Amino acid sequence: MTIGSEIHGWVTDLFPLCRSITGDGIRESLRYLQRILPEMKIHGVSSGTRVFDWTVPLEWNIKDAFIANEGGERVVDLSQNNLHVVNYSEPIDEWMTFEELDRNLHSLPDQPDAVPYVTSYYRRRWGFCLTHRLRDQLRQEPFRRYHVKIDTTLESGELIYGELILPGSTSREILLSTYLCHPSMANDNLSGPCVQAAVARWLRDFVPDRRMTYRILFLAETIGPLAYLKRHLETLQENLVAGFVLACIGDDRRYSFVASRSGSTTADRVVRHILRHDHPDHDEYSFVDRGSDERQYCSPGVDLPVCTLMRSKFDTFPEYHTSKDDLAFVTPSGLEGGYRLVRECLGLIEELGPYRCRTIGEPHLSTRGLYPDFGLRDSWTKVRTMMNLLAYSDGHHDLIDIADLLEIDARELVVVARDLVDHGVLELDLPS
Ligand code: ZN
């Protein structure tokens, strides 16, 4: 089985759960991911806790929800699709006319066959989402009254999140962060958590000699990072080299990223470099077009070096936040592409430098066995690259700086740099 098919299998397993920012849906989803990553800890923040300017809301749970006609037929039913209920709806159990009901219905006239995803976390209300086609049909029905029932609870509980720390040989950190609060949509948002789980497993199992410490978070969007930052902001500000939010990373369309607020952090530079070389047709969005958890990580006073990696950017694809964002929209190849992009970025940061040449003046390559003793053209290019790498290894230029100067891919320099480190000519500093 390919890694893409395996990730798609996880997306398929998690799809039916009715997630929200709190409650049993996200709890069960985190437990599922914990089976892949048993080292992941699940932490909670109590309802009512102040996190900066926000308050952790009551925990929301749902058992059942439907609109039934006078004949007892359920015309809209949660068991058919979790998107049918406005996420965080307060409970209701009443009979009402269609006109009264209609005020609490949500549909998309432009996409008459799609059920929209609507939330109301911080304003108490109730509502149903349905296709515009069904809404029009109900309008024509002879039934005069509908039984509207939403069986939800809003009680004191917890906002929970998953945290996995994979220690490296240094305390310098890379953050991977994704959100896990949307019900039954695949690209936004199961692609992020499932790709991130696969990357975490790869780091744990196949990168034992990692230099960086990896902080890997599965949160509810917005309130999750705020609650996490409330607890860990200083540590992150002290240690974070680069961070990536993973969102909408499983479809087969173009790659894209939202830059950090400054647009020039290590995270931005690495993603930009990799995408330019591997996927020249990608889209770069400025922080002005932000929309996911980069909003919190890059806000003034937080200022972490974080950008968001995506394929189709949230809010730009027609399937976004509708029932059309389904298990066919994300594909094994789309997910695998997202997974490989993240791996490439992390791999480059591990080796990024800056490096420092340990000799004064150029090192004597042939004494060290680094100079080829035959004059093939190919060998000459390699020597030239090696000499250029040494010439700029002043403790200030990292591999991206040097690769951009040489107009090559920084990953070509990684092997050369390793060789020079092994020969005692170069010394690696960690990115600041
Ligand atoms: Zn979303």
Short mmCIF file of C-alpha atoms and ligand atoms in Angstrom, two decimals:
data_model
loop_
_atom_site.label_atom_id
_atom_site.label_comp_id
_atom_site.label_asym_id
_atom_site.label_seq_id
_atom_site.Cartn_x
_atom_site.Cartn_y
_atom_site.Cartn_z
CA MET A 1 0.00 0.00 0.00
CA THR A 2 1.32 3.47 -0.83
CA ILE A 3 1.63 6.06 1.92
CA GLY A 4 -1.05 8.09 0.07
CA SER A 5 -3.54 5.21 0.24
CA GLU A 6 -2.76 4.67 3.89
CA ILE A 7 -3.39 8.36 4.70
CA HIS A 8 -6.58 8.26 2.62
CA GLY A 9 -7.69 5.27 4.73
CA TRP A 10 -7.29 7.35 7.91
CA VAL A 11 -9.28 10.20 6.34
CA THR A 12 -12.01 7.68 5.43
CA ASP A 13 -12.13 6.28 8.99
CA LEU A 14 -12.37 9.74 10.59
CA PHE A 15 -14.83 11.19 8.06
CA PRO A 16 -18.10 10.03 9.73
CA LEU A 17 -17.35 11.52 13.17
CA CYS A 18 -19.30 14.66 14.07
CA ARG A 19 -16.44 16.86 15.20
CA SER A 20 -16.53 20.34 16.63
CA ILE A 21 -14.06 22.51 18.55
CA THR A 22 -14.99 20.56 21.73
CA GLY A 23 -16.86 17.36 22.55
CA ASP A 24 -16.80 13.69 21.76
CA GLY A 25 -16.15 14.05 18.00
CA ILE A 26 -12.74 15.66 18.42
CA ARG A 27 -12.06 13.40 21.44
CA GLU A 28 -12.64 10.23 19.41
CA SER A 29 -10.66 11.66 16.49
CA LEU A 30 -7.66 12.37 18.73
CA ARG A 31 -7.90 8.85 20.18
CA TYR A 32 -7.85 7.45 16.65
CA LEU A 33 -4.66 9.41 15.87
CA GLN A 34 -3.21 8.25 19.18
CA ARG A 35 -3.34 4.70 17.85
CA ILE A 36 -0.95 5.81 15.09
CA LEU A 37 1.10 7.97 17.50
CA PRO A 38 0.82 6.37 20.96
CA GLU A 39 3.35 8.91 22.35
CA MET A 40 0.90 11.75 21.68
CA LYS A 41 -0.59 13.25 24.85
CA ILE A 42 -4.13 14.60 25.01
CA HIS A 43 -4.42 17.71 27.17
CA GLY A 44 -7.47 19.73 28.20
CA VAL A 45 -8.30 23.33 29.06
CA SER A 46 -11.47 23.81 31.13
CA SER A 47 -14.51 25.65 29.82
CA GLY A 48 -14.52 29.21 31.06
CA THR A 49 -10.72 29.56 31.05
CA ARG A 50 -9.59 32.92 29.74
CA VAL A 51 -7.07 32.62 26.92
CA PHE A 52 -5.88 36.12 26.04
CA ASP A 53 -8.99 37.93 24.76
CA TRP A 54 -11.04 34.74 24.40
CA THR A 55 -12.85 32.35 26.74
CA VAL A 56 -12.90 28.57 26.27
CA PRO A 57 -16.56 27.78 25.48
CA LEU A 58 -18.82 25.16 27.00
CA GLU A 59 -18.35 21.67 25.62
CA TRP A 60 -20.81 20.80 22.87
CA ASN A 61 -22.16 17.32 22.24
CA ILE A 62 -24.87 16.14 19.87
CA LYS A 63 -26.99 12.98 19.91
CA ASP A 64 -29.60 13.58 17.24
CA ALA A 65 -31.10 16.28 15.06
CA PHE A 66 -33.86 16.30 12.49
CA ILE A 67 -36.64 18.22 10.76
CA ALA A 68 -39.72 16.00 10.42
CA ASN A 69 -42.93 16.74 8.53
CA GLU A 70 -46.45 16.19 9.83
CA GLY A 71 -46.33 12.68 8.39
CA GLY A 72 -43.39 11.87 10.70
CA GLU A 73 -40.92 11.67 7.82
CA ARG A 74 -37.48 13.10 8.59
CA VAL A 75 -36.80 15.46 5.71
CA VAL A 76 -33.45 16.57 7.13
CA ASP A 77 -31.59 14.15 9.37
CA LEU A 78 -28.22 14.42 11.11
CA SER A 79 -27.66 10.70 10.60
CA GLN A 80 -27.53 11.34 6.84
CA ASN A 81 -24.91 14.09 7.07
CA ASN A 82 -23.19 15.78 10.00
CA LEU A 83 -23.19 19.08 8.12
CA HIS A 84 -27.01 19.25 8.41
CA VAL A 85 -26.81 20.91 11.82
CA VAL A 86 -25.24 24.30 12.46
CA ASN A 87 -22.20 23.28 14.50
CA TYR A 88 -22.66 24.31 18.16
CA SER A 89 -26.45 24.63 17.81
CA GLU A 90 -28.28 25.02 21.08
CA PRO A 91 -30.99 22.40 21.77
CA ILE A 92 -34.53 22.80 20.46
CA ASP A 93 -37.63 20.60 20.32
CA GLU A 94 -40.56 22.48 18.77
CA TRP A 95 -43.21 22.45 16.06
CA MET A 96 -43.19 25.43 13.71
CA THR A 97 -44.33 26.65 10.29
CA PHE A 98 -42.00 26.50 7.32
CA GLU A 99 -41.71 30.29 7.42
CA GLU A 100 -40.45 30.15 11.02
CA LEU A 101 -38.13 27.27 10.22
CA ASP A 102 -36.81 28.95 7.09
CA ARG A 103 -35.22 31.73 9.15
CA ASN A 104 -32.88 29.11 10.61
CA LEU A 105 -32.02 27.32 7.38
CA HIS A 106 -28.78 27.70 5.42
CA SER A 107 -28.29 26.70 1.79
CA LEU A 108 -26.26 27.78 -1.23
CA PRO A 109 -28.30 29.11 -4.17
CA ASP A 110 -25.18 29.01 -6.36
CA GLN A 111 -24.48 25.36 -5.52
CA PRO A 112 -27.99 23.89 -5.19
CA ASP A 113 -26.77 20.32 -4.55
CA ALA A 114 -24.24 21.12 -1.82
CA VAL A 115 -24.91 21.24 1.92
CA PRO A 116 -22.98 24.16 3.45
CA TYR A 117 -20.93 23.97 6.67
CA VAL A 118 -22.02 26.61 9.17
CA THR A 119 -20.84 27.14 12.75
CA SER A 120 -21.91 29.35 15.63
CA TYR A 121 -19.46 28.76 18.46
CA TYR A 122 -19.73 32.02 20.30
CA ARG A 123 -23.32 33.11 19.61
CA ARG A 124 -26.11 30.91 20.93
CA ARG A 125 -28.48 29.90 18.14
CA TRP A 126 -29.70 26.86 16.28
CA GLY A 127 -29.97 26.04 12.60
CA PHE A 128 -29.99 23.47 9.85
CA CYS A 129 -28.02 23.30 6.62
CA LEU A 130 -29.43 21.63 3.54
CA THR A 131 -29.22 21.69 -0.22
CA HIS A 132 -30.89 24.62 -1.86
CA ARG A 133 -32.82 22.15 -3.99
CA LEU A 134 -34.39 20.53 -0.91
CA ARG A 135 -35.13 23.92 0.64
CA ASP A 136 -37.06 24.97 -2.48
CA GLN A 137 -38.87 21.65 -2.46
CA LEU A 138 -39.90 22.07 1.18
CA ARG A 139 -41.20 25.51 0.39
CA GLN A 140 -43.63 23.90 -2.10
CA GLU A 141 -44.73 21.06 0.23
CA PRO A 142 -48.32 21.00 1.52
CA PHE A 143 -47.13 20.41 5.11
CA ARG A 144 -47.90 23.37 7.28
CA ARG A 145 -45.85 22.50 10.30
CA TYR A 146 -42.52 20.83 10.99
CA HIS A 147 -41.12 19.12 14.05
CA VAL A 148 -37.68 20.57 14.66
CA LYS A 149 -35.47 18.75 17.11
CA ILE A 150 -31.81 19.26 17.95
CA ASP A 151 -30.64 17.10 20.83
CA THR A 152 -27.46 18.83 21.96
CA THR A 153 -25.83 19.64 25.26
CA LEU A 154 -23.69 22.66 26.10
CA GLU A 155 -22.04 21.90 29.42
CA SER A 156 -18.92 22.72 31.33
CA GLY A 157 -16.15 20.49 30.00
CA GLU A 158 -12.86 20.82 28.19
CA LEU A 159 -11.18 22.08 25.07
CA ILE A 160 -8.80 19.25 24.22
CA TYR A 161 -5.76 18.98 21.98
CA GLY A 162 -3.12 16.46 21.03
CA GLU A 163 0.56 17.24 21.58
CA LEU A 164 3.49 15.12 20.50
CA ILE A 165 7.04 16.24 21.28
CA LEU A 166 9.76 14.37 19.40
CA PRO A 167 13.03 15.46 20.96
CA GLY A 168 16.05 16.09 18.75
CA SER A 169 19.69 16.49 19.68
CA THR A 170 19.13 20.23 20.30
CA SER A 171 16.37 22.32 21.85
CA ARG A 172 15.84 24.26 18.61
CA GLU A 173 12.28 23.51 17.52
CA ILE A 174 10.08 22.97 14.52
CA LEU A 175 6.33 23.29 14.99
CA LEU A 176 3.79 21.33 13.00
CA SER A 177 0.25 22.41 13.75
CA THR A 178 -3.09 21.43 12.34
CA TYR A 179 -6.74 21.65 13.33
CA LEU A 180 -9.17 18.81 13.77
CA CYS A 181 -12.54 20.44 14.44
CA HIS A 182 -14.50 20.19 11.19
CA PRO A 183 -17.16 17.50 10.80
CA SER A 184 -17.28 15.25 7.72
CA MET A 185 -15.21 17.21 5.23
CA ALA A 186 -12.08 15.75 3.75
CA ASN A 187 -9.73 18.42 2.45
CA ASP A 188 -10.79 20.98 5.01
CA ASN A 189 -10.03 19.51 7.26
CA LEU A 190 -9.06 15.84 7.63
CA SER A 191 -6.20 16.11 5.13
CA GLY A 192 -4.15 18.25 7.56
CA PRO A 193 -4.30 15.97 10.62
CA CYS A 194 -3.82 12.77 8.61
CA VAL A 195 -0.84 14.11 6.60
CA GLN A 196 0.61 15.47 9.82
CA ALA A 197 0.21 12.10 11.58
CA ALA A 198 2.08 10.41 8.72
CA VAL A 199 4.89 12.99 8.87
CA ALA A 200 5.13 12.57 12.66
CA ARG A 201 5.40 8.80 12.30
CA TRP A 202 8.14 9.24 9.67
CA LEU A 203 10.10 11.59 11.96
CA ARG A 204 9.76 9.17 14.86
CA ASP A 205 10.65 6.01 12.94
CA PHE A 206 13.02 7.15 10.20
CA VAL A 207 14.75 10.30 11.43
CA PRO A 208 16.33 9.12 14.69
CA ASP A 209 19.33 11.46 14.31
CA ARG A 210 17.20 14.61 13.98
CA ARG A 211 18.80 17.80 15.29
CA MET A 212 15.55 19.70 15.77
CA THR A 213 12.95 19.02 18.43
CA TYR A 214 9.53 18.63 16.84
CA ARG A 215 6.41 19.98 18.51
CA ILE A 216 3.41 18.46 16.75
CA LEU A 217 -0.05 19.77 17.58
CA PHE A 218 -3.59 18.68 16.71
CA LEU A 219 -5.93 21.45 17.86
CA ALA A 220 -9.34 23.01 17.40
CA GLU A 221 -8.88 25.87 14.96
CA THR A 222 -8.38 29.39 16.42
CA ILE A 223 -9.25 28.76 20.08
CA GLY A 224 -6.85 25.76 20.11
CA PRO A 225 -3.66 27.67 19.20
CA LEU A 226 -4.72 30.52 21.48
CA ALA A 227 -5.07 28.14 24.43
CA TYR A 228 -1.79 26.47 23.50
CA LEU A 229 0.06 29.78 23.14
CA LYS A 230 -1.28 30.87 26.52
CA ARG A 231 0.60 27.90 28.01
CA HIS A 232 3.72 27.75 25.83
CA LEU A 233 4.33 31.13 24.20
CA GLU A 234 7.67 31.83 25.88
CA THR A 235 9.12 28.42 25.05
CA LEU A 236 8.06 28.79 21.44
CA GLN A 237 9.42 32.31 21.16
CA GLU A 238 12.74 31.13 22.56
CA ASN A 239 13.19 27.95 20.53
CA LEU A 240 11.13 28.00 17.37
CA VAL A 241 13.12 27.96 14.12
CA ALA A 242 10.15 27.38 11.82
CA GLY A 243 6.56 26.29 12.01
CA PHE A 244 4.02 25.02 9.52
CA VAL A 245 0.25 24.89 9.73
CA LEU A 246 -1.07 22.09 7.53
CA ALA A 247 -4.44 22.77 5.94
CA CYS A 248 -6.30 21.62 2.80
CA ILE A 249 -3.35 19.51 1.75
CA GLY A 250 -4.97 16.47 0.15
CA ASP A 251 -6.52 17.47 -3.18
CA ASP A 252 -4.87 17.09 -6.57
CA ARG A 253 -4.71 20.74 -7.52
CA ARG A 254 -1.86 23.25 -7.21
CA TYR A 255 0.32 23.64 -4.14
CA SER A 256 0.17 26.92 -2.25
CA PHE A 257 1.19 28.60 0.97
CA VAL A 258 0.25 31.58 3.08
CA ALA A 259 3.38 33.42 4.14
CA SER A 260 4.00 34.54 7.71
CA ARG A 261 3.33 38.17 8.58
CA SER A 262 6.91 39.19 7.86
CA GLY A 263 7.08 36.89 4.84
CA SER A 264 10.81 36.33 5.33
CA THR A 265 11.14 33.86 8.22
CA THR A 266 13.01 30.57 7.86
CA ALA A 267 9.65 28.85 7.35
CA ASP A 268 8.77 31.15 4.44
CA ARG A 269 12.19 30.88 2.84
CA VAL A 270 12.23 27.09 3.00
CA VAL A 271 8.72 26.61 1.59
CA ARG A 272 9.30 29.19 -1.12
CA HIS A 273 12.56 27.55 -2.18
CA ILE A 274 11.18 24.00 -2.24
CA LEU A 275 8.01 24.99 -4.09
CA ARG A 276 9.95 27.04 -6.62
CA HIS A 277 12.09 24.03 -7.47
CA ASP A 278 9.54 21.19 -7.14
CA HIS A 279 6.27 22.88 -8.10
CA PRO A 280 6.95 26.07 -10.08
CA ASP A 281 3.22 26.52 -10.75
CA HIS A 282 2.39 26.97 -7.04
CA ASP A 283 0.59 29.99 -5.55
CA GLU A 284 2.05 32.16 -2.83
CA TYR A 285 -0.43 34.13 -0.72
CA SER A 286 0.53 37.02 1.49
CA PHE A 287 -0.45 37.20 5.16
CA VAL A 288 -3.16 39.61 4.03
CA ASP A 289 -4.92 36.49 2.67
CA ARG A 290 -4.54 34.56 5.96
CA GLY A 291 -7.39 32.47 7.29
CA SER A 292 -6.17 29.55 9.35
CA ASP A 293 -4.04 29.23 12.48
CA GLU A 294 -1.21 31.33 11.05
CA ARG A 295 -3.50 34.17 12.19
CA GLN A 296 -2.70 33.41 15.84
CA TYR A 297 0.91 32.25 15.45
CA CYS A 298 1.91 35.40 13.56
CA SER A 299 -0.19 37.93 15.46
CA PRO A 300 1.61 40.93 16.98
CA GLY A 301 3.18 39.96 20.29
CA VAL A 302 3.31 36.31 19.25
CA ASP A 303 5.36 36.77 16.06
CA LEU A 304 6.38 33.18 15.49
CA PRO A 305 8.00 32.10 12.20
CA VAL A 306 4.99 30.14 10.92
CA CYS A 307 3.37 29.81 7.53
CA THR A 308 0.55 27.62 6.23
CA LEU A 309 1.11 24.86 3.70
CA MET A 310 -1.73 23.85 1.41
CA ARG A 311 -2.65 22.48 -1.94
CA SER A 312 -5.88 24.36 -2.87
CA LYS A 313 -6.06 27.29 -0.47
CA PHE A 314 -9.01 27.34 1.90
CA ASP A 315 -11.81 29.62 0.76
CA THR A 316 -10.76 29.48 -2.91
CA PHE A 317 -12.10 26.11 -4.12
CA PRO A 318 -15.82 25.59 -4.84
CA GLU A 319 -16.00 22.46 -2.63
CA TYR A 320 -14.73 24.47 0.38
CA HIS A 321 -16.93 24.21 3.49
CA THR A 322 -19.59 22.15 1.73
CA SER A 323 -20.61 18.50 1.45
CA LYS A 324 -18.73 18.41 -1.88
CA ASP A 325 -15.45 18.38 0.06
CA ASP A 326 -15.78 14.62 0.32
CA LEU A 327 -13.70 11.45 0.17
CA ALA A 328 -13.42 11.68 -3.61
CA PHE A 329 -12.09 15.25 -3.52
CA VAL A 330 -9.02 14.20 -1.55
CA THR A 331 -7.02 11.47 -3.24
CA PRO A 332 -4.16 9.16 -2.28
CA SER A 333 -1.88 11.00 -4.73
CA GLY A 334 -3.00 14.42 -3.46
CA LEU A 335 -2.35 13.45 0.16
CA GLU A 336 0.96 11.83 -0.70
CA GLY A 337 2.07 14.99 -2.51
CA GLY A 338 1.24 17.04 0.59
CA TYR A 339 3.11 14.58 2.80
CA ARG A 340 6.20 14.72 0.56
CA LEU A 341 6.17 18.53 0.49
CA VAL A 342 6.25 18.67 4.31
CA ARG A 343 9.06 16.10 4.44
CA GLU A 344 11.13 18.06 1.93
CA CYS A 345 10.74 21.24 4.00
CA LEU A 346 11.71 19.53 7.26
CA GLY A 347 14.62 17.72 5.62
CA LEU A 348 16.05 21.00 4.34
CA ILE A 349 15.68 22.82 7.67
CA GLU A 350 17.61 20.02 9.42
CA GLU A 351 20.60 20.71 7.11
CA LEU A 352 20.08 24.41 6.47
CA GLY A 353 22.98 25.83 8.45
CA PRO A 354 24.45 28.47 8.30
CA TYR A 355 27.80 26.72 7.98
CA ARG A 356 31.20 28.00 8.96
CA CYS A 357 34.45 27.24 7.14
CA ARG A 358 36.98 26.02 9.72
CA THR A 359 40.13 27.17 7.91
CA ILE A 360 41.50 30.64 7.33
CA GLY A 361 41.78 30.95 3.59
CA GLU A 362 40.60 28.17 1.29
CA PRO A 363 41.14 24.67 2.67
CA HIS A 364 43.68 22.50 0.84
CA LEU A 365 41.28 20.06 -0.78
CA SER A 366 43.67 17.46 -2.20
CA THR A 367 45.40 16.87 1.18
CA ARG A 368 41.98 16.12 2.52
CA GLY A 369 41.06 13.84 -0.36
CA LEU A 370 38.38 16.25 -1.56
CA TYR A 371 39.96 17.23 -4.88
CA PRO A 372 39.36 14.86 -7.80
CA ASP A 373 42.66 13.76 -9.35
CA PHE A 374 41.25 13.57 -12.86
CA GLY A 375 39.94 16.49 -14.81
CA LEU A 376 36.44 15.48 -16.00
CA ARG A 377 34.08 18.32 -16.65
CA ASP A 378 31.51 16.88 -14.25
CA SER A 379 34.09 16.69 -11.46
CA TRP A 380 35.05 20.29 -12.13
CA THR A 381 31.39 21.40 -11.65
CA LYS A 382 31.30 19.53 -8.34
CA VAL A 383 34.52 21.18 -7.19
CA ARG A 384 33.20 24.56 -8.22
CA THR A 385 30.01 23.98 -6.17
CA MET A 386 32.11 22.82 -3.21
CA MET A 387 34.39 25.86 -3.44
CA ASN A 388 31.40 28.19 -3.70
CA LEU A 389 29.80 26.59 -0.67
CA LEU A 390 33.05 27.06 1.26
CA ALA A 391 33.44 30.62 0.03
CA TYR A 392 30.08 31.66 1.45
CA SER A 393 30.22 29.56 4.62
CA ASP A 394 30.88 32.53 6.87
CA GLY A 395 28.36 31.66 9.59
CA HIS A 396 25.81 34.01 8.06
CA HIS A 397 24.75 32.46 4.75
CA ASP A 398 22.63 29.33 4.98
CA LEU A 399 22.14 26.79 2.19
CA ILE A 400 19.20 28.68 0.68
CA ASP A 401 21.19 31.93 0.53
CA ILE A 402 24.06 30.14 -1.18
CA ALA A 403 21.85 28.06 -3.51
CA ASP A 404 19.97 31.19 -4.60
CA LEU A 405 23.28 32.91 -5.35
CA LEU A 406 24.36 29.90 -7.40
CA GLU A 407 20.88 29.52 -8.93
CA ILE A 408 20.65 25.88 -7.88
CA ASP A 409 18.44 23.79 -5.59
CA ALA A 410 19.63 23.99 -1.95
CA ARG A 411 19.14 20.23 -1.62
CA GLU A 412 22.04 19.77 -4.08
CA LEU A 413 24.24 21.49 -1.50
CA VAL A 414 23.11 19.24 1.35
CA VAL A 415 25.23 16.26 0.23
CA VAL A 416 28.24 18.50 -0.43
CA ALA A 417 27.90 20.17 2.96
CA ARG A 418 27.66 16.84 4.77
CA ASP A 419 30.81 15.64 3.03
CA LEU A 420 32.69 18.79 4.02
CA VAL A 421 31.49 18.47 7.62
CA ASP A 422 32.66 14.83 7.66
CA HIS A 423 36.08 15.98 6.43
CA GLY A 424 36.31 18.57 9.19
CA VAL A 425 36.29 21.53 6.81
CA LEU A 426 32.84 22.88 7.58
CA GLU A 427 30.96 23.34 10.81
CA LEU A 428 27.17 23.47 11.03
CA ASP A 429 25.41 26.14 13.05
CA LEU A 430 21.71 25.79 13.65
CA PRO A 431 19.33 28.30 12.13
CA SER A 432 18.51 31.12 14.54
ZN ZN B 1 -12.40 25.40 7.50
#
